[in-house]
Amino acid sequence: MSSSAAPSAQPAALYGGTGGRRVTVRDIAAAKERHEKWPMLTAYDALTARIFDEAGIPVLLVGDSAAMVVYGYDSTIPVTVDDLVPLTAAVVRGSKRAMVVADLPFGSYQTGVPEALTAATRFLKETGAHAVKLEGGRRILPQVEAMVAAGIPVMGHLGLTPQSVNVFGGYRVQGRGQDGDELMADAKALEAAGAFSVVLECVPEDLAARVTSSLSIPTIGIGGGNQTDAQVLVWQDMAGLTPRTAKFVKKFADMNGLLGDAARSYAEEVVNGTYPAPEHSYH
């Protein structure tokens, strides 16, 4: 190599980076190698997807949390593939750079490999999603291996897996004591099966740190402390739109108050006749 050769370009930062292509699993892996932390948010429609994409959020998750924040259920269990397909397609259309990950909802993959492949394939073909996420460790390895072999990137999810809330007896911290060893084994099994990342939800901070240092794939924390490679929140929680949230949620805005104030201001101007004003009317 000659001394006059141009130096290789530095890789773009995952958060806030720009470029004419989507973030890929290779970009995610490279960020881990650089020890670069990055944010992930949920999204369920084109408008918020555009806002988060333009804010530089590199990964958007169309979560089965849509069951609660979009459809009004008490848990994630009732939501279906048919419910999530149009939401995922909207997020893909509303974004340009972010990798869009689709949650596989309860009942769409637990029964076996054929069902898992069918559900995951629908998300990639019908919505344009770039990856799927599913809950569980060693018990769903055949599904993970089959999807990866079929060319479908898979994000794992361990710890508090909301689709199993009835087994856990509620939304409780997972992975304490010997359960931590089981979670570590599940995480390593997911990595070996080809998962490109794994979400760690509601686990002790020290366990999340140990899992993160033990894996070559990124970990994404949600209630797992600040030693994971990335963090994810439901956007309505993050923005203060949700009235009640878990301990791990920090509200970075007061969207509940802001929208309430806007609705009341609009209503008052309609009632007193000041809206629409002449500048809002056609002449």
PDB file of C-alpha atoms in Angstrom:
ATOM      1  CA  MET A   1       0.000   0.000   0.000  1.00  0.00           C
ATOM      2  CA  SER A   2       1.523   3.323  -1.043  1.00  0.00           C
ATOM      3  CA  SER A   3       1.992   6.141   1.414  1.00  0.00           C
ATOM      4  CA  SER A   4      -0.169   8.333  -0.810  1.00  0.00           C
ATOM      5  CA  ALA A   5      -3.240   6.105  -0.418  1.00  0.00           C
ATOM      6  CA  ALA A   6      -6.242   7.885   1.084  1.00  0.00           C
ATOM      7  CA  PRO A   7      -7.180   6.844   4.628  1.00  0.00           C
ATOM      8  CA  SER A   8     -10.285   4.693   4.927  1.00  0.00           C
ATOM      9  CA  ALA A   9     -13.447   6.553   5.815  1.00  0.00           C
ATOM     10  CA  GLN A  10     -14.602   6.376   9.400  1.00  0.00           C
ATOM     11  CA  PRO A  11     -17.894   4.487   9.832  1.00  0.00           C
ATOM     12  CA  ALA A  12     -20.909   6.679  10.429  1.00  0.00           C
ATOM     13  CA  ALA A  13     -22.244   6.767  13.952  1.00  0.00           C
ATOM     14  CA  LEU A  14     -25.294   4.584  14.376  1.00  0.00           C
ATOM     15  CA  TYR A  15     -27.288   7.248  16.208  1.00  0.00           C
ATOM     16  CA  GLY A  16     -27.725  10.442  14.242  1.00  0.00           C
ATOM     17  CA  GLY A  17     -25.854   9.178  11.218  1.00  0.00           C
ATOM     18  CA  THR A  18     -26.857  10.140   7.716  1.00  0.00           C
ATOM     19  CA  GLY A  19     -26.781   8.259   4.482  1.00  0.00           C
ATOM     20  CA  GLY A  20     -28.800   7.039   1.574  1.00  0.00           C
ATOM     21  CA  ARG A  21     -29.425   3.532   2.854  1.00  0.00           C
ATOM     22  CA  ARG A  22     -31.073   1.707   5.702  1.00  0.00           C
ATOM     23  CA  VAL A  23     -29.260   0.652   8.855  1.00  0.00           C
ATOM     24  CA  THR A  24     -28.414  -3.060   8.626  1.00  0.00           C
ATOM     25  CA  VAL A  25     -27.450  -5.859  10.992  1.00  0.00           C
ATOM     26  CA  ARG A  26     -23.819  -5.270   9.971  1.00  0.00           C
ATOM     27  CA  ASP A  27     -24.086  -1.670  11.177  1.00  0.00           C
ATOM     28  CA  ILE A  28     -25.505  -2.920  14.473  1.00  0.00           C
ATOM     29  CA  ALA A  29     -22.636  -5.389  14.875  1.00  0.00           C
ATOM     30  CA  ALA A  30     -20.048  -2.722  14.017  1.00  0.00           C
ATOM     31  CA  ALA A  31     -21.435  -0.411  16.694  1.00  0.00           C
ATOM     32  CA  LYS A  32     -20.907  -3.166  19.268  1.00  0.00           C
ATOM     33  CA  GLU A  33     -17.290  -3.515  18.161  1.00  0.00           C
ATOM     34  CA  ARG A  34     -16.814   0.255  18.558  1.00  0.00           C
ATOM     35  CA  HIS A  35     -18.454   0.173  22.025  1.00  0.00           C
ATOM     36  CA  GLU A  36     -20.978   2.670  20.692  1.00  0.00           C
ATOM     37  CA  LYS A  37     -24.287   2.937  22.522  1.00  0.00           C
ATOM     38  CA  TRP A  38     -27.450   3.580  20.519  1.00  0.00           C
ATOM     39  CA  PRO A  39     -31.176   4.169  21.059  1.00  0.00           C
ATOM     40  CA  MET A  40     -34.198   2.235  19.818  1.00  0.00           C
ATOM     41  CA  LEU A  41     -37.819   3.366  20.029  1.00  0.00           C
ATOM     42  CA  THR A  42     -41.134   1.808  19.194  1.00  0.00           C
ATOM     43  CA  ALA A  43     -43.246   3.273  16.401  1.00  0.00           C
ATOM     44  CA  TYR A  44     -46.679   2.344  15.093  1.00  0.00           C
ATOM     45  CA  ASP A  45     -47.505   4.887  12.381  1.00  0.00           C
ATOM     46  CA  ALA A  46     -45.874   6.812   9.558  1.00  0.00           C
ATOM     47  CA  LEU A  47     -45.853  10.255  11.190  1.00  0.00           C
ATOM     48  CA  THR A  48     -44.027   9.285  14.370  1.00  0.00           C
ATOM     49  CA  ALA A  49     -41.742   6.994  12.365  1.00  0.00           C
ATOM     50  CA  ARG A  50     -40.721   9.994  10.247  1.00  0.00           C
ATOM     51  CA  ILE A  51     -40.048  12.119  13.343  1.00  0.00           C
ATOM     52  CA  PHE A  52     -37.912   9.461  15.017  1.00  0.00           C
ATOM     53  CA  ASP A  53     -36.119   8.649  11.765  1.00  0.00           C
ATOM     54  CA  GLU A  54     -35.253  12.304  11.198  1.00  0.00           C
ATOM     55  CA  ALA A  55     -34.093  12.516  14.827  1.00  0.00           C
ATOM     56  CA  GLY A  56     -31.500   9.871  13.984  1.00  0.00           C
ATOM     57  CA  ILE A  57     -32.989   6.886  15.832  1.00  0.00           C
ATOM     58  CA  PRO A  58     -31.337   3.962  14.021  1.00  0.00           C
ATOM     59  CA  VAL A  59     -33.774   1.168  14.899  1.00  0.00           C
ATOM     60  CA  LEU A  60     -37.564   1.349  15.149  1.00  0.00           C
ATOM     61  CA  LEU A  61     -39.533  -1.497  16.716  1.00  0.00           C
ATOM     62  CA  VAL A  62     -43.160  -2.089  15.797  1.00  0.00           C
ATOM     63  CA  GLY A  63     -43.830  -3.742  19.123  1.00  0.00           C
ATOM     64  CA  ASP A  64     -46.640  -5.996  20.182  1.00  0.00           C
ATOM     65  CA  SER A  65     -47.054  -3.233  22.778  1.00  0.00           C
ATOM     66  CA  ALA A  66     -49.386  -1.867  20.094  1.00  0.00           C
ATOM     67  CA  ALA A  67     -51.921  -4.128  21.767  1.00  0.00           C
ATOM     68  CA  MET A  68     -52.060  -1.615  24.623  1.00  0.00           C
ATOM     69  CA  VAL A  69     -51.000   1.759  23.200  1.00  0.00           C
ATOM     70  CA  VAL A  70     -52.868   1.437  19.885  1.00  0.00           C
ATOM     71  CA  TYR A  71     -55.660  -1.088  20.408  1.00  0.00           C
ATOM     72  CA  GLY A  72     -56.416  -0.542  24.102  1.00  0.00           C
ATOM     73  CA  TYR A  73     -55.943  -4.074  25.443  1.00  0.00           C
ATOM     74  CA  ASP A  74     -54.626  -4.788  28.933  1.00  0.00           C
ATOM     75  CA  SER A  75     -51.697  -6.914  27.713  1.00  0.00           C
ATOM     76  CA  THR A  76     -49.808  -7.795  24.549  1.00  0.00           C
ATOM     77  CA  ILE A  77     -51.450 -11.203  24.230  1.00  0.00           C
ATOM     78  CA  PRO A  78     -54.556 -10.361  22.115  1.00  0.00           C
ATOM     79  CA  VAL A  79     -52.739  -8.606  19.245  1.00  0.00           C
ATOM     80  CA  THR A  80     -52.366 -10.591  16.006  1.00  0.00           C
ATOM     81  CA  VAL A  81     -50.179 -10.630  12.914  1.00  0.00           C
ATOM     82  CA  ASP A  82     -53.071  -9.088  10.988  1.00  0.00           C
ATOM     83  CA  ASP A  83     -53.186  -6.260  13.549  1.00  0.00           C
ATOM     84  CA  LEU A  84     -49.462  -5.530  13.273  1.00  0.00           C
ATOM     85  CA  VAL A  85     -48.914  -5.886   9.516  1.00  0.00           C
ATOM     86  CA  PRO A  86     -50.521  -2.539   8.548  1.00  0.00           C
ATOM     87  CA  LEU A  87     -48.781  -0.718  11.405  1.00  0.00           C
ATOM     88  CA  THR A  88     -45.412  -2.115  10.369  1.00  0.00           C
ATOM     89  CA  ALA A  89     -45.976  -1.173   6.742  1.00  0.00           C
ATOM     90  CA  ALA A  90     -46.800   2.386   7.830  1.00  0.00           C
ATOM     91  CA  VAL A  91     -43.577   2.656   9.859  1.00  0.00           C
ATOM     92  CA  VAL A  92     -41.535   1.400   6.907  1.00  0.00           C
ATOM     93  CA  ARG A  93     -43.175   3.949   4.609  1.00  0.00           C
ATOM     94  CA  GLY A  94     -42.660   6.750   7.116  1.00  0.00           C
ATOM     95  CA  SER A  95     -38.935   6.133   7.615  1.00  0.00           C
ATOM     96  CA  LYS A  96     -35.923   6.232   5.316  1.00  0.00           C
ATOM     97  CA  ARG A  97     -32.838   5.256   7.319  1.00  0.00           C
ATOM     98  CA  ALA A  98     -33.950   3.308  10.377  1.00  0.00           C
ATOM     99  CA  MET A  99     -33.993  -0.469  10.470  1.00  0.00           C
ATOM    100  CA  VAL A 100     -37.596  -1.489  11.140  1.00  0.00           C
ATOM    101  CA  VAL A 101     -38.066  -4.546  13.371  1.00  0.00           C
ATOM    102  CA  ALA A 102     -41.459  -6.264  13.587  1.00  0.00           C
ATOM    103  CA  ASP A 103     -42.575  -8.066  16.729  1.00  0.00           C
ATOM    104  CA  LEU A 104     -43.924 -11.564  16.224  1.00  0.00           C
ATOM    105  CA  PRO A 105     -47.063 -11.584  18.391  1.00  0.00           C
ATOM    106  CA  PHE A 106     -48.201 -14.272  20.794  1.00  0.00           C
ATOM    107  CA  GLY A 107     -49.340 -17.427  19.016  1.00  0.00           C
ATOM    108  CA  SER A 108     -47.575 -16.676  15.745  1.00  0.00           C
ATOM    109  CA  TYR A 109     -44.396 -18.676  16.405  1.00  0.00           C
ATOM    110  CA  GLN A 110     -44.679 -20.726  19.611  1.00  0.00           C
ATOM    111  CA  THR A 111     -46.332 -23.727  17.975  1.00  0.00           C
ATOM    112  CA  GLY A 112     -43.456 -24.550  15.669  1.00  0.00           C
ATOM    113  CA  VAL A 113     -41.106 -23.714  12.834  1.00  0.00           C
ATOM    114  CA  PRO A 114     -43.642 -23.606   9.959  1.00  0.00           C
ATOM    115  CA  GLU A 115     -45.866 -21.107  11.776  1.00  0.00           C
ATOM    116  CA  ALA A 116     -42.890 -18.949  12.740  1.00  0.00           C
ATOM    117  CA  LEU A 117     -41.587 -18.879   9.173  1.00  0.00           C
ATOM    118  CA  THR A 118     -45.026 -18.012   7.848  1.00  0.00           C
ATOM    119  CA  ALA A 119     -45.468 -15.100  10.248  1.00  0.00           C
ATOM    120  CA  ALA A 120     -41.957 -13.737   9.769  1.00  0.00           C
ATOM    121  CA  THR A 121     -42.188 -14.042   6.000  1.00  0.00           C
ATOM    122  CA  ARG A 122     -45.433 -12.071   5.998  1.00  0.00           C
ATOM    123  CA  PHE A 123     -43.761  -9.181   7.796  1.00  0.00           C
ATOM    124  CA  LEU A 124     -40.835  -9.049   5.386  1.00  0.00           C
ATOM    125  CA  LYS A 125     -42.900  -9.505   2.213  1.00  0.00           C
ATOM    126  CA  GLU A 126     -46.053  -7.531   3.050  1.00  0.00           C
ATOM    127  CA  THR A 127     -44.606  -4.680   5.107  1.00  0.00           C
ATOM    128  CA  GLY A 128     -40.981  -4.301   4.063  1.00  0.00           C
ATOM    129  CA  ALA A 129     -39.719  -4.877   7.620  1.00  0.00           C
ATOM    130  CA  HIS A 130     -36.039  -5.630   7.878  1.00  0.00           C
ATOM    131  CA  ALA A 131     -36.045  -8.010  10.862  1.00  0.00           C
ATOM    132  CA  VAL A 132     -38.352  -9.676  13.370  1.00  0.00           C
ATOM    133  CA  LYS A 133     -38.273 -10.018  17.155  1.00  0.00           C
ATOM    134  CA  LEU A 134     -39.536 -12.903  19.250  1.00  0.00           C
ATOM    135  CA  GLU A 135     -39.554 -13.783  22.921  1.00  0.00           C
ATOM    136  CA  GLY A 136     -37.884 -16.756  24.580  1.00  0.00           C
ATOM    137  CA  GLY A 137     -34.599 -18.606  24.812  1.00  0.00           C
ATOM    138  CA  ARG A 138     -33.675 -22.213  24.227  1.00  0.00           C
ATOM    139  CA  ARG A 139     -37.272 -23.341  23.792  1.00  0.00           C
ATOM    140  CA  ILE A 140     -37.621 -21.364  20.556  1.00  0.00           C
ATOM    141  CA  LEU A 141     -34.174 -22.060  19.092  1.00  0.00           C
ATOM    142  CA  PRO A 142     -35.554 -24.176  16.213  1.00  0.00           C
ATOM    143  CA  GLN A 143     -37.654 -21.210  15.102  1.00  0.00           C
ATOM    144  CA  VAL A 144     -34.694 -18.812  15.345  1.00  0.00           C
ATOM    145  CA  GLU A 145     -32.400 -21.149  13.429  1.00  0.00           C
ATOM    146  CA  ALA A 146     -34.984 -21.710  10.708  1.00  0.00           C
ATOM    147  CA  MET A 147     -35.662 -18.007  10.237  1.00  0.00           C
ATOM    148  CA  VAL A 148     -31.969 -17.111  10.122  1.00  0.00           C
ATOM    149  CA  ALA A 149     -31.396 -19.927   7.614  1.00  0.00           C
ATOM    150  CA  ALA A 150     -34.214 -18.480   5.518  1.00  0.00           C
ATOM    151  CA  GLY A 151     -32.519 -15.067   5.468  1.00  0.00           C
ATOM    152  CA  ILE A 152     -34.670 -13.403   8.124  1.00  0.00           C
ATOM    153  CA  PRO A 153     -32.705 -11.373  10.718  1.00  0.00           C
ATOM    154  CA  VAL A 154     -33.876 -12.198  14.250  1.00  0.00           C
ATOM    155  CA  MET A 155     -33.779 -10.091  17.416  1.00  0.00           C
ATOM    156  CA  GLY A 156     -34.195 -12.078  20.622  1.00  0.00           C
ATOM    157  CA  HIS A 157     -35.969 -11.018  23.819  1.00  0.00           C
ATOM    158  CA  LEU A 158     -35.189 -12.364  27.316  1.00  0.00           C
ATOM    159  CA  GLY A 159     -35.994 -11.496  30.921  1.00  0.00           C
ATOM    160  CA  LEU A 160     -39.508 -10.206  31.384  1.00  0.00           C
ATOM    161  CA  THR A 161     -41.169 -11.455  28.226  1.00  0.00           C
ATOM    162  CA  PRO A 162     -44.633  -9.846  28.299  1.00  0.00           C
ATOM    163  CA  GLN A 163     -46.239 -12.605  26.226  1.00  0.00           C
ATOM    164  CA  SER A 164     -45.494 -14.951  29.169  1.00  0.00           C
ATOM    165  CA  VAL A 165     -46.915 -12.616  31.817  1.00  0.00           C
ATOM    166  CA  ASN A 166     -49.482 -15.199  32.925  1.00  0.00           C
ATOM    167  CA  VAL A 167     -46.706 -17.700  33.657  1.00  0.00           C
ATOM    168  CA  PHE A 168     -44.673 -15.126  35.570  1.00  0.00           C
ATOM    169  CA  GLY A 169     -47.703 -14.096  37.629  1.00  0.00           C
ATOM    170  CA  GLY A 170     -47.379 -10.454  36.681  1.00  0.00           C
ATOM    171  CA  TYR A 171     -44.784  -7.955  35.506  1.00  0.00           C
ATOM    172  CA  ARG A 172     -41.848  -8.861  37.768  1.00  0.00           C
ATOM    173  CA  VAL A 173     -38.069  -8.544  37.605  1.00  0.00           C
ATOM    174  CA  GLN A 174     -36.551 -11.688  36.093  1.00  0.00           C
ATOM    175  CA  GLY A 175     -33.111 -13.299  36.380  1.00  0.00           C
ATOM    176  CA  ARG A 176     -32.370 -13.087  40.075  1.00  0.00           C
ATOM    177  CA  GLY A 177     -30.316 -15.832  41.682  1.00  0.00           C
ATOM    178  CA  GLN A 178     -30.035 -19.074  39.740  1.00  0.00           C
ATOM    179  CA  ASP A 179     -32.483 -17.724  37.175  1.00  0.00           C
ATOM    180  CA  GLY A 180     -29.660 -15.467  36.048  1.00  0.00           C
ATOM    181  CA  ASP A 181     -27.630 -18.480  34.971  1.00  0.00           C
ATOM    182  CA  GLU A 182     -30.586 -19.724  32.937  1.00  0.00           C
ATOM    183  CA  LEU A 183     -30.949 -16.337  31.267  1.00  0.00           C
ATOM    184  CA  MET A 184     -27.237 -16.270  30.446  1.00  0.00           C
ATOM    185  CA  ALA A 185     -27.517 -19.723  28.869  1.00  0.00           C
ATOM    186  CA  ASP A 186     -30.530 -18.579  26.847  1.00  0.00           C
ATOM    187  CA  ALA A 187     -28.662 -15.487  25.638  1.00  0.00           C
ATOM    188  CA  LYS A 188     -25.662 -17.520  24.506  1.00  0.00           C
ATOM    189  CA  ALA A 189     -27.962 -20.030  22.800  1.00  0.00           C
ATOM    190  CA  LEU A 190     -29.717 -17.237  20.889  1.00  0.00           C
ATOM    191  CA  GLU A 191     -26.359 -15.866  19.765  1.00  0.00           C
ATOM    192  CA  ALA A 192     -25.260 -19.333  18.609  1.00  0.00           C
ATOM    193  CA  ALA A 193     -28.551 -19.760  16.741  1.00  0.00           C
ATOM    194  CA  GLY A 194     -27.830 -16.627  14.717  1.00  0.00           C
ATOM    195  CA  ALA A 195     -29.790 -13.858  16.459  1.00  0.00           C
ATOM    196  CA  PHE A 196     -28.206 -10.475  15.670  1.00  0.00           C
ATOM    197  CA  SER A 197     -29.176  -8.863  18.989  1.00  0.00           C
ATOM    198  CA  VAL A 198     -31.149  -9.550  22.156  1.00  0.00           C
ATOM    199  CA  VAL A 199     -33.468  -7.410  24.282  1.00  0.00           C
ATOM    200  CA  LEU A 200     -33.025  -7.726  28.060  1.00  0.00           C
ATOM    201  CA  GLU A 201     -36.161  -6.574  29.869  1.00  0.00           C
ATOM    202  CA  CYS A 202     -36.544  -6.033  33.616  1.00  0.00           C
ATOM    203  CA  VAL A 203     -33.411  -7.859  34.727  1.00  0.00           C
ATOM    204  CA  PRO A 204     -30.916  -6.899  37.461  1.00  0.00           C
ATOM    205  CA  GLU A 205     -28.325  -4.399  36.268  1.00  0.00           C
ATOM    206  CA  ASP A 206     -25.369  -6.637  37.112  1.00  0.00           C
ATOM    207  CA  LEU A 207     -26.854  -9.549  35.156  1.00  0.00           C
ATOM    208  CA  ALA A 208     -27.466  -7.357  32.104  1.00  0.00           C
ATOM    209  CA  ALA A 209     -23.862  -6.148  32.314  1.00  0.00           C
ATOM    210  CA  ARG A 210     -22.548  -9.720  32.490  1.00  0.00           C
ATOM    211  CA  VAL A 211     -24.657 -10.843  29.552  1.00  0.00           C
ATOM    212  CA  THR A 212     -23.535  -7.827  27.532  1.00  0.00           C
ATOM    213  CA  SER A 213     -19.853  -8.529  28.148  1.00  0.00           C
ATOM    214  CA  SER A 214     -20.323 -12.238  27.374  1.00  0.00           C
ATOM    215  CA  LEU A 215     -21.973 -11.797  23.978  1.00  0.00           C
ATOM    216  CA  SER A 216     -20.538 -10.656  20.674  1.00  0.00           C
ATOM    217  CA  ILE A 217     -24.012  -9.480  19.595  1.00  0.00           C
ATOM    218  CA  PRO A 218     -25.550  -6.274  20.983  1.00  0.00           C
ATOM    219  CA  THR A 219     -27.835  -6.249  23.991  1.00  0.00           C
ATOM    220  CA  ILE A 220     -30.743  -3.822  24.164  1.00  0.00           C
ATOM    221  CA  GLY A 221     -31.881  -2.885  27.645  1.00  0.00           C
ATOM    222  CA  ILE A 222     -35.327  -1.952  28.886  1.00  0.00           C
ATOM    223  CA  GLY A 223     -35.154  -1.964  32.642  1.00  0.00           C
ATOM    224  CA  GLY A 224     -31.698  -3.557  32.613  1.00  0.00           C
ATOM    225  CA  GLY A 225     -29.484  -0.686  33.718  1.00  0.00           C
ATOM    226  CA  ASN A 226     -27.085   1.363  31.621  1.00  0.00           C
ATOM    227  CA  GLN A 227     -24.426  -1.234  30.789  1.00  0.00           C
ATOM    228  CA  THR A 228     -26.241  -2.735  27.806  1.00  0.00           C
ATOM    229  CA  ASP A 229     -25.193  -1.778  24.287  1.00  0.00           C
ATOM    230  CA  ALA A 230     -28.484  -0.035  23.512  1.00  0.00           C
ATOM    231  CA  GLN A 231     -31.731   1.051  25.132  1.00  0.00           C
ATOM    232  CA  VAL A 232     -35.341   0.816  23.996  1.00  0.00           C
ATOM    233  CA  LEU A 233     -38.543   2.409  25.267  1.00  0.00           C
ATOM    234  CA  VAL A 234     -42.139   2.475  24.134  1.00  0.00           C
ATOM    235  CA  TRP A 235     -42.338   5.942  22.620  1.00  0.00           C
ATOM    236  CA  GLN A 236     -45.541   6.900  24.433  1.00  0.00           C
ATOM    237  CA  ASP A 237     -43.788   6.112  27.733  1.00  0.00           C
ATOM    238  CA  MET A 238     -40.682   8.056  26.722  1.00  0.00           C
ATOM    239  CA  ALA A 239     -42.723  11.104  25.695  1.00  0.00           C
ATOM    240  CA  GLY A 240     -44.937  11.187  28.785  1.00  0.00           C
ATOM    241  CA  LEU A 241     -48.135  10.185  27.019  1.00  0.00           C
ATOM    242  CA  THR A 242     -48.737   7.083  29.142  1.00  0.00           C
ATOM    243  CA  PRO A 243     -50.338   7.842  32.546  1.00  0.00           C
ATOM    244  CA  ARG A 244     -48.729   4.937  34.419  1.00  0.00           C
ATOM    245  CA  THR A 245     -45.281   3.581  33.626  1.00  0.00           C
ATOM    246  CA  ALA A 246     -42.717   1.158  35.027  1.00  0.00           C
ATOM    247  CA  LYS A 247     -39.831   2.184  37.287  1.00  0.00           C
ATOM    248  CA  PHE A 248     -37.322   2.053  34.428  1.00  0.00           C
ATOM    249  CA  VAL A 249     -39.173   4.652  32.339  1.00  0.00           C
ATOM    250  CA  LYS A 250     -37.944   8.230  32.235  1.00  0.00           C
ATOM    251  CA  LYS A 251     -40.403  10.707  30.750  1.00  0.00           C
ATOM    252  CA  PHE A 252     -38.475  13.011  28.425  1.00  0.00           C
ATOM    253  CA  ALA A 253     -41.508  15.215  27.665  1.00  0.00           C
ATOM    254  CA  ASP A 254     -45.066  15.828  28.850  1.00  0.00           C
ATOM    255  CA  MET A 255     -47.047  14.891  25.766  1.00  0.00           C
ATOM    256  CA  ASN A 256     -50.073  14.059  27.886  1.00  0.00           C
ATOM    257  CA  GLY A 257     -50.214  17.607  29.186  1.00  0.00           C
ATOM    258  CA  LEU A 258     -49.276  19.147  25.835  1.00  0.00           C
ATOM    259  CA  LEU A 259     -51.993  17.343  23.898  1.00  0.00           C
ATOM    260  CA  GLY A 260     -54.542  18.012  26.607  1.00  0.00           C
ATOM    261  CA  ASP A 261     -53.743  21.734  26.522  1.00  0.00           C
ATOM    262  CA  ALA A 262     -53.953  21.774  22.721  1.00  0.00           C
ATOM    263  CA  ALA A 263     -57.327  20.028  22.743  1.00  0.00           C
ATOM    264  CA  ARG A 264     -58.722  22.447  25.329  1.00  0.00           C
ATOM    265  CA  SER A 265     -57.392  25.504  23.460  1.00  0.00           C
ATOM    266  CA  TYR A 266     -58.941  24.248  20.223  1.00  0.00           C
ATOM    267  CA  ALA A 267     -62.254  23.534  21.913  1.00  0.00           C
ATOM    268  CA  GLU A 268     -62.399  26.943  23.597  1.00  0.00           C
ATOM    269  CA  GLU A 269     -61.761  28.774  20.311  1.00  0.00           C
ATOM    270  CA  VAL A 270     -64.452  26.742  18.573  1.00  0.00           C
ATOM    271  CA  VAL A 271     -66.931  27.466  21.366  1.00  0.00           C
ATOM    272  CA  ASN A 272     -66.227  31.215  21.481  1.00  0.00           C
ATOM    273  CA  GLY A 273     -66.142  31.542  17.695  1.00  0.00           C
ATOM    274  CA  THR A 274     -62.537  32.698  17.266  1.00  0.00           C
ATOM    275  CA  TYR A 275     -61.588  29.620  15.272  1.00  0.00           C
ATOM    276  CA  PRO A 276     -61.538  29.445  12.362  1.00  0.00           C
ATOM    277  CA  ALA A 277     -60.264  32.994  11.952  1.00  0.00           C
ATOM    278  CA  PRO A 278     -60.210  34.791   8.588  1.00  0.00           C
ATOM    279  CA  GLU A 279     -56.706  33.485   7.845  1.00  0.00           C
ATOM    280  CA  HIS A 280     -58.035  29.935   8.180  1.00  0.00           C
ATOM    281  CA  SER A 281     -60.937  30.525   5.798  1.00  0.00           C
ATOM    282  CA  TYR A 282     -61.224  30.590   2.000  1.00  0.00           C
ATOM    283  CA  HIS A 283     -62.309  33.784   0.234  1.00  0.00           C
TER     284      HIS A 283
END
